[in-house]
GROMACS .gro file of C-alpha atoms in nm:
model
  347
    1UNK     CA    1  -6.342  -3.186   1.103
    2UNK     CA    2  -6.056  -3.085   0.897
    3UNK     CA    3  -5.917  -2.767   0.830
    4UNK     CA    4  -5.863  -2.642   0.475
    5UNK     CA    5  -5.477  -2.653   0.374
    6UNK     CA    6  -5.502  -2.260   0.287
    7UNK     CA    7  -5.643  -2.181   0.640
    8UNK     CA    8  -5.351  -2.377   0.785
    9UNK     CA    9  -5.086  -2.232   0.591
   10UNK     CA   10  -5.237  -1.870   0.663
   11UNK     CA   11  -5.239  -1.929   1.049
   12UNK     CA   12  -4.865  -2.056   1.004
   13UNK     CA   13  -4.768  -1.724   0.836
   14UNK     CA   14  -4.971  -1.505   1.076
   15UNK     CA   15  -4.753  -1.671   1.344
   16UNK     CA   16  -4.421  -1.643   1.211
   17UNK     CA   17  -4.483  -1.249   1.111
   18UNK     CA   18  -4.273  -1.140   1.397
   19UNK     CA   19  -3.989  -1.391   1.306
   20UNK     CA   20  -3.993  -1.283   0.939
   21UNK     CA   21  -3.995  -0.934   1.004
   22UNK     CA   22  -3.637  -0.984   1.158
   23UNK     CA   23  -3.503  -1.164   0.855
   24UNK     CA   24  -3.171  -1.022   0.746
   25UNK     CA   25  -3.151  -0.860   0.383
   26UNK     CA   26  -3.035  -1.076   0.092
   27UNK     CA   27  -2.711  -0.982  -0.059
   28UNK     CA   28  -2.754  -0.819  -0.395
   29UNK     CA   29  -2.537  -0.637  -0.665
   30UNK     CA   30  -2.472  -0.291  -0.580
   31UNK     CA   31  -2.553  -0.016  -0.819
   32UNK     CA   32  -2.237   0.153  -0.728
   33UNK     CA   33  -1.977  -0.139  -0.640
   34UNK     CA   34  -1.710  -0.083  -0.405
   35UNK     CA   35  -1.330  -0.079  -0.530
   36UNK     CA   36  -0.988   0.016  -0.394
   37UNK     CA   37  -0.686   0.085  -0.543
   38UNK     CA   38  -0.329   0.117  -0.376
   39UNK     CA   39   0.016   0.218  -0.445
   40UNK     CA   40   0.365   0.232  -0.258
   41UNK     CA   41   0.588   0.534  -0.279
   42UNK     CA   42   0.896   0.449  -0.113
   43UNK     CA   43   0.787   0.275   0.210
   44UNK     CA   44   0.455   0.452   0.224
   45UNK     CA   45   0.144   0.276   0.124
   46UNK     CA   46  -0.145   0.488  -0.029
   47UNK     CA   47  -0.485   0.338  -0.059
   48UNK     CA   48  -0.832   0.477  -0.185
   49UNK     CA   49  -1.154   0.302  -0.091
   50UNK     CA   50  -1.464   0.403  -0.290
   51UNK     CA   51  -1.772   0.330  -0.464
   52UNK     CA   52  -1.823   0.332  -0.842
   53UNK     CA   53  -2.143   0.504  -0.966
   54UNK     CA   54  -2.206   0.479  -1.365
   55UNK     CA   55  -2.268   0.757  -1.588
   56UNK     CA   56  -2.568   0.514  -1.706
   57UNK     CA   57  -2.689   0.804  -2.005
   58UNK     CA   58  -2.713   1.091  -1.728
   59UNK     CA   59  -2.547   1.418  -1.724
   60UNK     CA   60  -2.306   1.428  -1.461
   61UNK     CA   61  -2.141   1.751  -1.424
   62UNK     CA   62  -2.356   2.050  -1.333
   63UNK     CA   63  -2.682   1.825  -1.272
   64UNK     CA   64  -2.640   1.465  -1.093
   65UNK     CA   65  -2.319   1.624  -0.956
   66UNK     CA   66  -2.420   2.001  -0.890
   67UNK     CA   67  -2.178   2.301  -0.936
   68UNK     CA   68  -2.047   2.476  -0.612
   69UNK     CA   69  -2.163   2.190  -0.369
   70UNK     CA   70  -1.982   1.935  -0.181
   71UNK     CA   71  -1.960   1.613  -0.331
   72UNK     CA   72  -1.836   1.266  -0.173
   73UNK     CA   73  -1.600   1.193  -0.483
   74UNK     CA   74  -1.770   0.865  -0.507
   75UNK     CA   75  -2.102   0.706  -0.402
   76UNK     CA   76  -2.248   0.575  -0.067
   77UNK     CA   77  -2.016   0.633   0.217
   78UNK     CA   78  -1.718   0.847   0.232
   79UNK     CA   79  -1.454   0.789  -0.029
   80UNK     CA   80  -1.119   0.769   0.192
   81UNK     CA   81  -0.773   0.807   0.112
   82UNK     CA   82  -0.529   0.638   0.367
   83UNK     CA   83  -0.166   0.699   0.408
   84UNK     CA   84   0.067   0.466   0.613
   85UNK     CA   85   0.332   0.739   0.680
   86UNK     CA   86   0.287   1.117   0.670
   87UNK     CA   87   0.273   1.291   0.350
   88UNK     CA   88   0.235   1.653   0.187
   89UNK     CA   89  -0.059   1.754   0.001
   90UNK     CA   90  -0.148   2.100  -0.099
   91UNK     CA   91   0.173   2.212   0.065
   92UNK     CA   92   0.059   2.084   0.395
   93UNK     CA   93   0.202   1.769   0.598
   94UNK     CA   94  -0.049   1.530   0.688
   95UNK     CA   95  -0.008   1.245   0.976
   96UNK     CA   96  -0.049   0.889   0.868
   97UNK     CA   97  -0.427   0.784   0.876
   98UNK     CA   98  -0.741   0.772   0.683
   99UNK     CA   99  -0.898   1.089   0.549
  100UNK     CA  100  -1.241   1.157   0.397
  101UNK     CA  101  -1.236   1.284   0.038
  102UNK     CA  102  -1.460   1.554  -0.072
  103UNK     CA  103  -1.453   1.784  -0.409
  104UNK     CA  104  -1.645   2.100  -0.484
  105UNK     CA  105  -1.660   2.097  -0.864
  106UNK     CA  106  -1.725   2.425  -1.043
  107UNK     CA  107  -1.730   2.523  -1.416
  108UNK     CA  108  -1.363   2.611  -1.363
  109UNK     CA  109  -1.134   2.500  -1.072
  110UNK     CA  110  -1.248   2.268  -0.828
  111UNK     CA  111  -1.168   2.225  -0.469
  112UNK     CA  112  -1.053   1.918  -0.305
  113UNK     CA  113  -1.084   1.868   0.036
  114UNK     CA  114  -0.939   1.578   0.257
  115UNK     CA  115  -1.130   1.581   0.583
  116UNK     CA  116  -1.031   1.444   0.924
  117UNK     CA  117  -1.359   1.253   0.953
  118UNK     CA  118  -1.346   0.962   0.722
  119UNK     CA  119  -1.662   0.761   0.839
  120UNK     CA  120  -1.954   0.991   0.710
  121UNK     CA  121  -2.216   0.897   0.473
  122UNK     CA  122  -2.145   1.096   0.161
  123UNK     CA  123  -2.102   1.476   0.197
  124UNK     CA  124  -2.441   1.523   0.367
  125UNK     CA  125  -2.249   1.615   0.719
  126UNK     CA  126  -1.965   1.780   0.551
  127UNK     CA  127  -1.803   2.054   0.751
  128UNK     CA  128  -1.502   2.244   0.629
  129UNK     CA  129  -1.408   2.317   0.969
  130UNK     CA  130  -1.294   1.931   0.965
  131UNK     CA  131  -1.071   1.955   0.664
  132UNK     CA  132  -0.706   1.837   0.702
  133UNK     CA  133  -0.636   2.013   0.372
  134UNK     CA  134  -0.800   2.181   0.111
  135UNK     CA  135  -0.642   2.262  -0.236
  136UNK     CA  136  -0.744   2.386  -0.574
  137UNK     CA  137  -0.718   2.161  -0.892
  138UNK     CA  138  -0.813   2.225  -1.255
  139UNK     CA  139  -0.985   1.933  -1.412
  140UNK     CA  140  -0.846   1.797  -1.736
  141UNK     CA  141  -1.032   1.663  -2.024
  142UNK     CA  142  -1.027   1.264  -2.036
  143UNK     CA  143  -1.105   0.965  -2.231
  144UNK     CA  144  -1.502   0.863  -2.115
  145UNK     CA  145  -1.503   0.656  -1.808
  146UNK     CA  146  -1.875   0.497  -1.752
  147UNK     CA  147  -1.781   0.415  -1.390
  148UNK     CA  148  -1.614   0.624  -1.170
  149UNK     CA  149  -1.250   0.543  -1.116
  150UNK     CA  150  -0.950   0.619  -0.926
  151UNK     CA  151  -0.608   0.515  -1.026
  152UNK     CA  152  -0.227   0.642  -0.934
  153UNK     CA  153  -0.018   0.799  -1.210
  154UNK     CA  154   0.350   0.898  -1.251
  155UNK     CA  155   0.471   0.722  -0.927
  156UNK     CA  156   0.847   0.813  -0.825
  157UNK     CA  157   1.049   0.735  -0.529
  158UNK     CA  158   0.899   1.035  -0.361
  159UNK     CA  159   0.576   1.139  -0.535
  160UNK     CA  160   0.256   1.025  -0.707
  161UNK     CA  161  -0.075   1.158  -0.854
  162UNK     CA  162  -0.413   1.006  -0.717
  163UNK     CA  163  -0.657   1.058  -1.014
  164UNK     CA  164  -1.029   1.077  -1.007
  165UNK     CA  165  -1.178   0.982  -1.372
  166UNK     CA  166  -1.535   0.998  -1.440
  167UNK     CA  167  -1.754   1.050  -1.765
  168UNK     CA  168  -1.492   1.283  -1.969
  169UNK     CA  169  -1.335   1.449  -1.672
  170UNK     CA  170  -1.009   1.364  -1.463
  171UNK     CA  171  -0.911   1.543  -1.146
  172UNK     CA  172  -0.540   1.482  -1.014
  173UNK     CA  173  -0.432   1.515  -0.657
  174UNK     CA  174  -0.054   1.566  -0.619
  175UNK     CA  175   0.086   1.381  -0.318
  176UNK     CA  176   0.432   1.400  -0.197
  177UNK     CA  177   0.620   1.193   0.028
  178UNK     CA  178   0.947   1.258   0.225
  179UNK     CA  179   1.091   0.914   0.166
  180UNK     CA  180   1.417   0.944   0.306
  181UNK     CA  181   1.266   1.055   0.626
  182UNK     CA  182   1.018   0.776   0.638
  183UNK     CA  183   1.276   0.518   0.550
  184UNK     CA  184   1.519   0.633   0.829
  185UNK     CA  185   1.234   0.625   1.081
  186UNK     CA  186   1.152   0.282   0.955
  187UNK     CA  187   1.507   0.166   0.996
  188UNK     CA  188   1.531   0.295   1.316
  189UNK     CA  189   1.232   0.078   1.417
  190UNK     CA  190   1.350  -0.232   1.264
  191UNK     CA  191   1.702  -0.178   1.437
  192UNK     CA  192   1.513  -0.195   1.758
  193UNK     CA  193   1.406  -0.551   1.696
  194UNK     CA  194   1.623  -0.869   1.599
  195UNK     CA  195   1.833  -0.711   1.332
  196UNK     CA  196   2.026  -0.520   1.619
  197UNK     CA  197   2.167  -0.843   1.730
  198UNK     CA  198   2.345  -0.930   1.384
  199UNK     CA  199   2.628  -0.721   1.210
  200UNK     CA  200   2.424  -0.761   0.880
  201UNK     CA  201   2.141  -0.520   0.985
  202UNK     CA  202   2.315  -0.230   1.107
  203UNK     CA  203   2.552  -0.252   0.818
  204UNK     CA  204   2.254  -0.266   0.586
  205UNK     CA  205   2.129   0.037   0.734
  206UNK     CA  206   2.450   0.213   0.724
  207UNK     CA  207   2.495   0.144   0.351
  208UNK     CA  208   2.154   0.290   0.290
  209UNK     CA  209   2.262   0.643   0.434
  210UNK     CA  210   2.563   0.634   0.254
  211UNK     CA  211   2.380   0.540  -0.084
  212UNK     CA  212   2.131   0.830   0.003
  213UNK     CA  213   2.361   1.073   0.128
  214UNK     CA  214   2.151   1.103   0.429
  215UNK     CA  215   2.191   1.152   0.814
  216UNK     CA  216   2.537   1.027   0.785
  217UNK     CA  217   2.605   1.040   1.167
  218UNK     CA  218   2.339   0.794   1.204
  219UNK     CA  219   2.497   0.579   0.939
  220UNK     CA  220   2.837   0.606   1.131
  221UNK     CA  221   2.662   0.488   1.434
  222UNK     CA  222   2.525   0.211   1.265
  223UNK     CA  223   2.845   0.103   1.113
  224UNK     CA  224   3.021   0.111   1.456
  225UNK     CA  225   2.738  -0.109   1.586
  226UNK     CA  226   2.801  -0.385   1.304
  227UNK     CA  227   3.160  -0.362   1.341
  228UNK     CA  228   3.130  -0.406   1.716
  229UNK     CA  229   2.939  -0.727   1.652
  230UNK     CA  230   3.176  -0.837   1.412
  231UNK     CA  231   3.450  -0.675   1.241
  232UNK     CA  232   3.470  -0.763   0.879
  233UNK     CA  233   3.534  -0.685   0.543
  234UNK     CA  234   3.182  -0.549   0.446
  235UNK     CA  235   3.135  -0.314   0.748
  236UNK     CA  236   3.487  -0.174   0.746
  237UNK     CA  237   3.424  -0.040   0.376
  238UNK     CA  238   3.063   0.069   0.460
  239UNK     CA  239   3.226   0.281   0.753
  240UNK     CA  240   3.500   0.394   0.508
  241UNK     CA  241   3.244   0.517   0.243
  242UNK     CA  242   3.077   0.708   0.534
  243UNK     CA  243   3.393   0.880   0.649
  244UNK     CA  244   3.495   0.961   0.313
  245UNK     CA  245   3.149   1.135   0.244
  246UNK     CA  246   3.230   1.333   0.571
  247UNK     CA  247   3.543   1.439   0.447
  248UNK     CA  248   3.797   1.215   0.648
  249UNK     CA  249   3.951   1.047   0.353
  250UNK     CA  250   4.286   0.948   0.532
  251UNK     CA  251   4.082   0.728   0.791
  252UNK     CA  252   3.864   0.595   0.505
  253UNK     CA  253   4.164   0.486   0.322
  254UNK     CA  254   4.301   0.324   0.637
  255UNK     CA  255   3.994   0.138   0.684
  256UNK     CA  256   3.989   0.028   0.336
  257UNK     CA  257   4.339  -0.109   0.360
  258UNK     CA  258   4.240  -0.316   0.675
  259UNK     CA  259   3.938  -0.467   0.490
  260UNK     CA  260   4.154  -0.582   0.234
  261UNK     CA  261   4.383  -0.780   0.479
  262UNK     CA  262   4.088  -0.985   0.598
  263UNK     CA  263   3.900  -1.014   0.277
  264UNK     CA  264   3.774  -1.349   0.146
  265UNK     CA  265   3.768  -1.480  -0.220
  266UNK     CA  266   3.384  -1.380  -0.213
  267UNK     CA  267   3.464  -1.029  -0.075
  268UNK     CA  268   3.692  -0.967  -0.332
  269UNK     CA  269   3.507  -1.111  -0.604
  270UNK     CA  270   3.188  -0.907  -0.496
  271UNK     CA  271   3.387  -0.596  -0.488
  272UNK     CA  272   3.520  -0.647  -0.837
  273UNK     CA  273   3.163  -0.693  -0.983
  274UNK     CA  274   3.048  -0.391  -0.790
  275UNK     CA  275   3.332  -0.196  -0.981
  276UNK     CA  276   3.228  -0.349  -1.296
  277UNK     CA  277   2.882  -0.238  -1.230
  278UNK     CA  278   3.009   0.108  -1.170
  279UNK     CA  279   3.199   0.114  -1.511
  280UNK     CA  280   3.541   0.110  -1.311
  281UNK     CA  281   3.643  -0.177  -1.540
  282UNK     CA  282   4.036  -0.148  -1.492
  283UNK     CA  283   3.982  -0.146  -1.109
  284UNK     CA  284   3.771  -0.467  -1.127
  285UNK     CA  285   4.014  -0.619  -1.327
  286UNK     CA  286   4.285  -0.549  -1.079
  287UNK     CA  287   4.057  -0.713  -0.791
  288UNK     CA  288   3.991  -1.019  -1.003
  289UNK     CA  289   4.378  -1.060  -1.058
  290UNK     CA  290   4.437  -1.022  -0.680
  291UNK     CA  291   4.189  -1.307  -0.635
  292UNK     CA  292   4.350  -1.540  -0.867
  293UNK     CA  293   4.686  -1.443  -0.696
  294UNK     CA  294   4.532  -1.510  -0.341
  295UNK     CA  295   4.316  -1.789  -0.465
  296UNK     CA  296   4.483  -2.003  -0.778
  297UNK     CA  297   4.287  -2.290  -0.704
  298UNK     CA  298   3.949  -2.129  -0.749
  299UNK     CA  299   3.789  -2.185  -1.097
  300UNK     CA  300   3.570  -1.876  -0.999
  301UNK     CA  301   3.852  -1.643  -1.013
  302UNK     CA  302   3.957  -1.710  -1.375
  303UNK     CA  303   3.569  -1.701  -1.461
  304UNK     CA  304   3.526  -1.356  -1.313
  305UNK     CA  305   3.819  -1.214  -1.464
  306UNK     CA  306   3.732  -1.354  -1.802
  307UNK     CA  307   3.390  -1.167  -1.777
  308UNK     CA  308   3.585  -0.837  -1.686
  309UNK     CA  309   3.819  -0.883  -1.950
  310UNK     CA  310   3.534  -0.959  -2.248
  311UNK     CA  311   3.378  -0.619  -2.096
  312UNK     CA  312   3.711  -0.436  -2.157
  313UNK     CA  313   3.721  -0.563  -2.519
  314UNK     CA  314   4.031  -0.770  -2.473
  315UNK     CA  315   3.884  -1.091  -2.630
  316UNK     CA  316   4.211  -1.310  -2.636
  317UNK     CA  317   4.263  -1.271  -2.278
  318UNK     CA  318   3.903  -1.319  -2.178
  319UNK     CA  319   3.909  -1.658  -2.380
  320UNK     CA  320   4.253  -1.765  -2.198
  321UNK     CA  321   4.095  -1.710  -1.867
  322UNK     CA  322   3.743  -1.862  -1.954
  323UNK     CA  323   3.918  -2.179  -2.084
  324UNK     CA  324   4.120  -2.204  -1.747
  325UNK     CA  325   3.810  -2.187  -1.555
  326UNK     CA  326   3.646  -2.435  -1.775
  327UNK     CA  327   3.936  -2.684  -1.718
  328UNK     CA  328   3.911  -2.644  -1.363
  329UNK     CA  329   3.528  -2.677  -1.285
  330UNK     CA  330   3.362  -3.004  -1.271
  331UNK     CA  331   3.000  -2.868  -1.233
  332UNK     CA  332   2.817  -2.944  -1.583
  333UNK     CA  333   2.585  -2.648  -1.567
  334UNK     CA  334   2.890  -2.409  -1.524
  335UNK     CA  335   3.069  -2.600  -1.794
  336UNK     CA  336   2.756  -2.552  -2.052
  337UNK     CA  337   2.762  -2.169  -1.957
  338UNK     CA  338   3.128  -2.118  -2.013
  339UNK     CA  339   3.125  -2.312  -2.343
  340UNK     CA  340   2.827  -2.092  -2.451
  341UNK     CA  341   3.040  -1.767  -2.365
  342UNK     CA  342   3.348  -1.910  -2.552
  343UNK     CA  343   3.157  -1.977  -2.835
  344UNK     CA  344   3.032  -1.605  -2.865
  345UNK     CA  345   3.396  -1.473  -2.803
  346UNK     CA  346   3.509  -1.684  -3.070
  347UNK     CA  347   3.243  -1.603  -3.331
   0.00000   0.00000   0.00000
């Protein structure tokens, strides 16, 4: 006798019940979608990972988010903030790592806590004993934001503010970074790798110490390391700059003199443009004239002098040198560029 199709299907479903009970859930849109935002300060990467609840016509402050109670500063899992290098928050230096973000809102000032525990679900297990730092901040009125948002504002070379904005409230967390210390530590680490075998790496590291007037003794060691690999115009002038900052102007000048004796056309040309960028136009012109004297067969030396003379307001001399460069170069791109410059000078 044949079984009814519905009875057969029922038997099949009953037999499959244990298997269906283990079926994984479907992926559906989250009511509070995940989001992240990041900012680099110097060499320090700062990122915030959070979920974005919506206002959805609800009263947020004092109701959905009660006053005087720890709040996860987002939705679902911990809102987390991660630093790739040590930072200072609320006057306290925090090691690199991830921290759970919690806020305790009140009708006046708020407490912001960064917890050493960053893997909790919300603030339900929040324990102030686990705080890495607590600070008091004053919320500011803000444009309405339907979904909670984090952003970074006013980034500088050594600071930034992480801002939470939801509904009509914004709360800023000021973050400071000792960027010079972070960069120096990074350079020391990098100089343990392949760059240590080439003069350029140690020279670049030494130049950074000069430009930032930071740990010149380390900079001097790097400059000597570079010179030891290959003595040249660039690293001799780097060492001279360090010694001058350290007060040894006599040795600094001796090194500059030695550098000029071995300078190539490119070295002198780059130095001329460096001086031009520093508004030391007369010194730049002197360097370009020296290059013409030492390399009279190079069209580029006349081109560079023409640029410096034009910057100094001497149009006639600039035109003469550009014309000389034009007569010597065979590159059609350079010819067009120089002709365009001459047309503007003669206008």
